[in-house]
Amino acid sequence: MAIVTLTTDFGQRDHYVAAMKGVILQIAPKTTIVDVTHHIDPHNVLMAAFIIRQTLPYFPRGTIHVVVVDPGVGTSRRIIAAQYLRQLVICPDNGVLSFLQRDVPLETLREVANRGLFATSEPSSTFHGRDVMAPVAAHLSGGKRLTEIGPATDKMEMLDLPLPERRPDRSMRGEIVYVDGFGNLVTNLTRDDLGPTFIARPHARVLIDGKDVGPVRQAYGQVEPNDILALIGSIGNLEIAVNQGSAAKTLGAGIGTPVVVE
Amino acid sequence: MAIVTLTTDFGQRDHYVAAMKGVILQIAPKTTIVDVTHHIDPHNVLMAAFIIRQTLPYFPRGTIHVVVVDPGVGTSRRIIAAQYLRQLVICPDNGVLSFLQRDVPLETLREVANRGLFATSEPSSTFHGRDVMAPVAAHLSGGKRLTEIGPATDKMEMLDLPLPERRPDRSMRGEIVYVDGFGNLVTNLTRDDLGPTFIARPHARVLIDGKDVGPVRQAYGQVEPNDILALIGSIGNLEIAVNQGSAAKTLGAGIGTPVVVE
Amino acid sequence: MAIVTLTTDFGQRDHYVAAMKGVILQIAPKTTIVDVTHHIDPHNVLMAAFIIRQTLPYFPRGTIHVVVVDPGVGTSRRIIAAQYLRQLVICPDNGVLSFLQRDVPLETLREVANRGLFATSEPSSTFHGRDVMAPVAAHLSGGKRLTEIGPATDKMEMLDLPLPERRPDRSMRGEIVYVDGFGNLVTNLTRDDLGPTFIARPHARVLIDGKDVGPVRQAYGQVEPNDILALIGSIGNLEIAVNQGSAAKTLGAGIGTPVVVE
């Protein structure tokens, strides 16, 4: 049986996550269930899109990722299953695949439509994670073929993601796209965007909202505790951080704050 | 080996949950451990009773649910094991089975008394989850028979649960019994209580604390974002919600707030 | 395959924990992964040291504990693997083993240095949990021998832990070393430190920051709800608690607050 991961905005206080796990274990008892996070900000599809993009590449082939951030539950929005890197994501068709779709080749896309695989013939109008996505994932974990879940499709909703920009003076302009639990500010400028022109070059300058935070460094420890620095973070993007502190708090910055490297 | 689920008020910051899991895995290493929640409000037996009632029906036969919300730990309160739907709940005898007992036929009830199955011959006076409930669950997972844990008993503590009421004018009166992490307000009025007289009938009115929030709708998306609505939620009870928002915050309502459907 | 536990300060909101789990499951798919906690206060090595000390003894032989609280990541601090009670801890060499080292005999100590076992030949400078500690744990779970991870070593960093003190008047003086999620104040005075001279003796007095909270009791229920008491807690240390409440809030006490038993 497969690994099934769960990414939701349900929190961990209520019974919703457990209900999904129970449904999975009833259908495919030997499934390995992994919680990615249940702390997506409520209804924040962009955040979920970022998290699943960062998570999927670390898992083995055959993993099934269920992503339930679903403000449109009960409306006509579809549920889809998309294959990337020989793994599957089952999710509402609401843009939650936008980062994956931008960065990783899509291998297969199907609509989840075979009601025979749902937990009930009349799914609730408020909890398709439990009634549709979890049981379909479990049936796939138990050996059902992908072709059985529903017809192939060739379109999906996409969010409008901010793109980095090279300016006439050869500086790069990006913005904060994620703030992690430490308060690290993750930009949309990748190692490749910056390249040897900017990385580890003492004369390069990183400016966040106009404030100069020095060159692109290699490790937190290159500045004193509580000092601000820029470095290439663990996902390969430029991050603004505070050594042993929170850059989000120190700088009052967040999603959308502009960052320039010059 | 079995599935063992854990429901506690321990939070996830300390070592308490891990200690229980270690105890289980020492006794029955192939047990599948599932966290239901560790975020029951501290010592809130009513909340734990609601959560285990909502969780158990989704799990397969043979599952063992350990519920440790135990303000009376160290006193003379008993520990019991109750079977519902061919699953077992191991818990303090403090009313935590009240919702299950109201809604699901009890199949077996035993007192947990066989000290040979405890983790230590002298259990601590403050942590029976680790020293009694977890090891007994693990021994059952490992193949011990239910009859070995202690004598049959026929009484348990019950909480005084609020009941819905049909009023002379044929309206239904209930109250909020649970507030979930999204701020949805869950009432004690079930789909069966309301029936076709009230559900999806445009002239029906739902009043929360006297405020009219319209008829009983089918899906969040039937109102605009940030608007209030009433609908049958995922557990089959009437809920008051805000589309993509928090009804608890918008309305300032909580446990005990009256709801009338007329 | 083995049990691998995870103790970090990552929180559960981001993708960091899931990335570690994916790395482990790619290398050793049948590993049983157990979350100890991801809510160590950011960069708080002392708290992590306390948690792993309290957790390890409950797990079976062969368990591998990965502890990632790593303010020095990217600097020259080493990563080590230490064996206690036939279990292994893989962690930065930053003092996180201080409580274990004080209380439990060290069986083996090695430096993690074999880059062939890392997830990548060029580990990031910010996330050795994912790139070094998780994959090394997984390789050991999968059957690699401990001698393959790197050379034996005989030194490790130690924190300066506060010691209890017996005073000339035969009273014992200790201090708060941990505050749990209930607000219980855990001291560094053990059952053995106090012994029959003080435990369950009605004339013994426990003073926290000079305030008399009575003798050393046996159970929360020996005082009324919301009253303060002292008792031997579940780890075998003297704790100051409030029955069904928070001693930390009631007393305004925390790490370092002095406690005297006389």
Short mmCIF file of C-alpha atoms in Angstrom, two decimals, chain B residues 9-26 29-31 33 35 39 42-43 71-75 124-127 130-131, chain C residues 3 12 32 34-39 41 47 50-51 54-55 57-60 178-182 184 218-221 231-235 243-245:
data_model
loop_
_atom_site.label_atom_id
_atom_site.label_comp_id
_atom_site.label_asym_id
_atom_site.label_seq_id
_atom_site.Cartn_x
_atom_site.Cartn_y
_atom_site.Cartn_z
CA ASP B 9 -5.90 17.52 26.55
CA PHE B 10 -2.08 17.32 26.70
CA GLY B 11 -1.28 19.64 23.80
CA GLN B 12 1.65 18.79 21.54
CA ARG B 13 4.42 20.74 23.21
CA ASP B 14 5.44 18.43 26.05
CA HIS B 15 6.66 14.83 26.16
CA TYR B 16 3.40 13.37 27.47
CA VAL B 17 1.98 12.13 24.18
CA ALA B 18 5.34 10.69 23.14
CA ALA B 19 5.62 8.84 26.45
CA MET B 20 2.26 7.16 25.76
CA LYS B 21 3.34 6.22 22.25
CA GLY B 22 6.63 4.80 23.50
CA VAL B 23 4.78 2.69 26.07
CA ILE B 24 2.46 1.36 23.36
CA LEU B 25 5.28 0.59 20.92
CA GLN B 26 7.28 -1.24 23.59
CA PRO B 29 5.44 -2.55 18.15
CA LYS B 30 3.27 -2.98 15.05
CA THR B 31 0.33 -0.98 16.40
CA ILE B 33 -1.17 4.89 16.34
CA ASP B 35 -3.71 11.07 16.95
CA HIS B 39 -6.12 19.92 21.96
CA PRO B 42 -7.82 21.29 29.53
CA HIS B 43 -10.06 19.12 31.75
CA PRO B 71 -9.37 15.88 35.96
CA GLY B 72 -9.97 13.18 38.60
CA VAL B 73 -6.67 11.36 38.06
CA GLY B 74 -5.33 10.04 41.36
CA THR B 75 -8.76 9.97 43.02
CA SER B 124 1.80 7.52 39.17
CA SER B 125 -1.06 9.49 40.69
CA THR B 126 -1.00 12.05 37.89
CA PHE B 127 -0.59 10.23 34.56
CA ARG B 130 0.85 6.61 30.32
CA ASP B 131 0.77 4.10 33.18
CA ILE C 3 11.23 3.59 15.10
CA GLN C 12 3.63 22.20 12.48
CA THR C 32 7.72 3.95 12.06
CA VAL C 34 6.80 9.23 15.79
CA ASP C 35 6.53 12.97 16.43
CA VAL C 36 7.76 13.77 19.94
CA THR C 37 7.16 17.49 19.57
CA HIS C 38 7.77 20.22 17.02
CA HIS C 39 6.97 22.94 19.53
CA ASP C 41 10.60 27.13 21.82
CA MET C 47 14.01 22.77 26.59
CA PHE C 50 14.68 18.25 28.93
CA ILE C 51 12.15 16.78 26.48
CA GLN C 54 11.95 12.58 29.52
CA THR C 55 11.00 10.82 26.29
CA PRO C 57 13.23 5.97 28.52
CA TYR C 58 9.71 5.11 27.32
CA PHE C 59 10.83 3.86 23.90
CA PRO C 60 12.04 0.39 22.99
CA TYR C 178 10.35 23.17 33.02
CA VAL C 179 6.83 24.55 32.64
CA ASP C 180 4.43 22.21 30.88
CA GLY C 181 1.39 23.00 28.75
CA PHE C 182 -0.97 22.78 31.74
CA ASN C 184 2.60 22.78 35.98
CA GLN C 218 -0.10 12.57 46.42
CA ALA C 219 -2.74 13.70 43.92
CA TYR C 220 -4.30 16.85 42.49
CA GLY C 221 -7.64 15.89 44.02
CA LEU C 231 3.31 16.81 44.51
CA ILE C 232 5.67 14.34 42.90
CA GLY C 233 4.73 14.57 39.21
CA SER C 234 4.74 11.97 36.48
CA ILE C 235 8.49 12.24 35.84
CA ASN C 243 -5.82 21.49 40.62
CA GLN C 244 -7.57 21.87 37.23
CA GLY C 245 -5.71 25.14 36.65
#
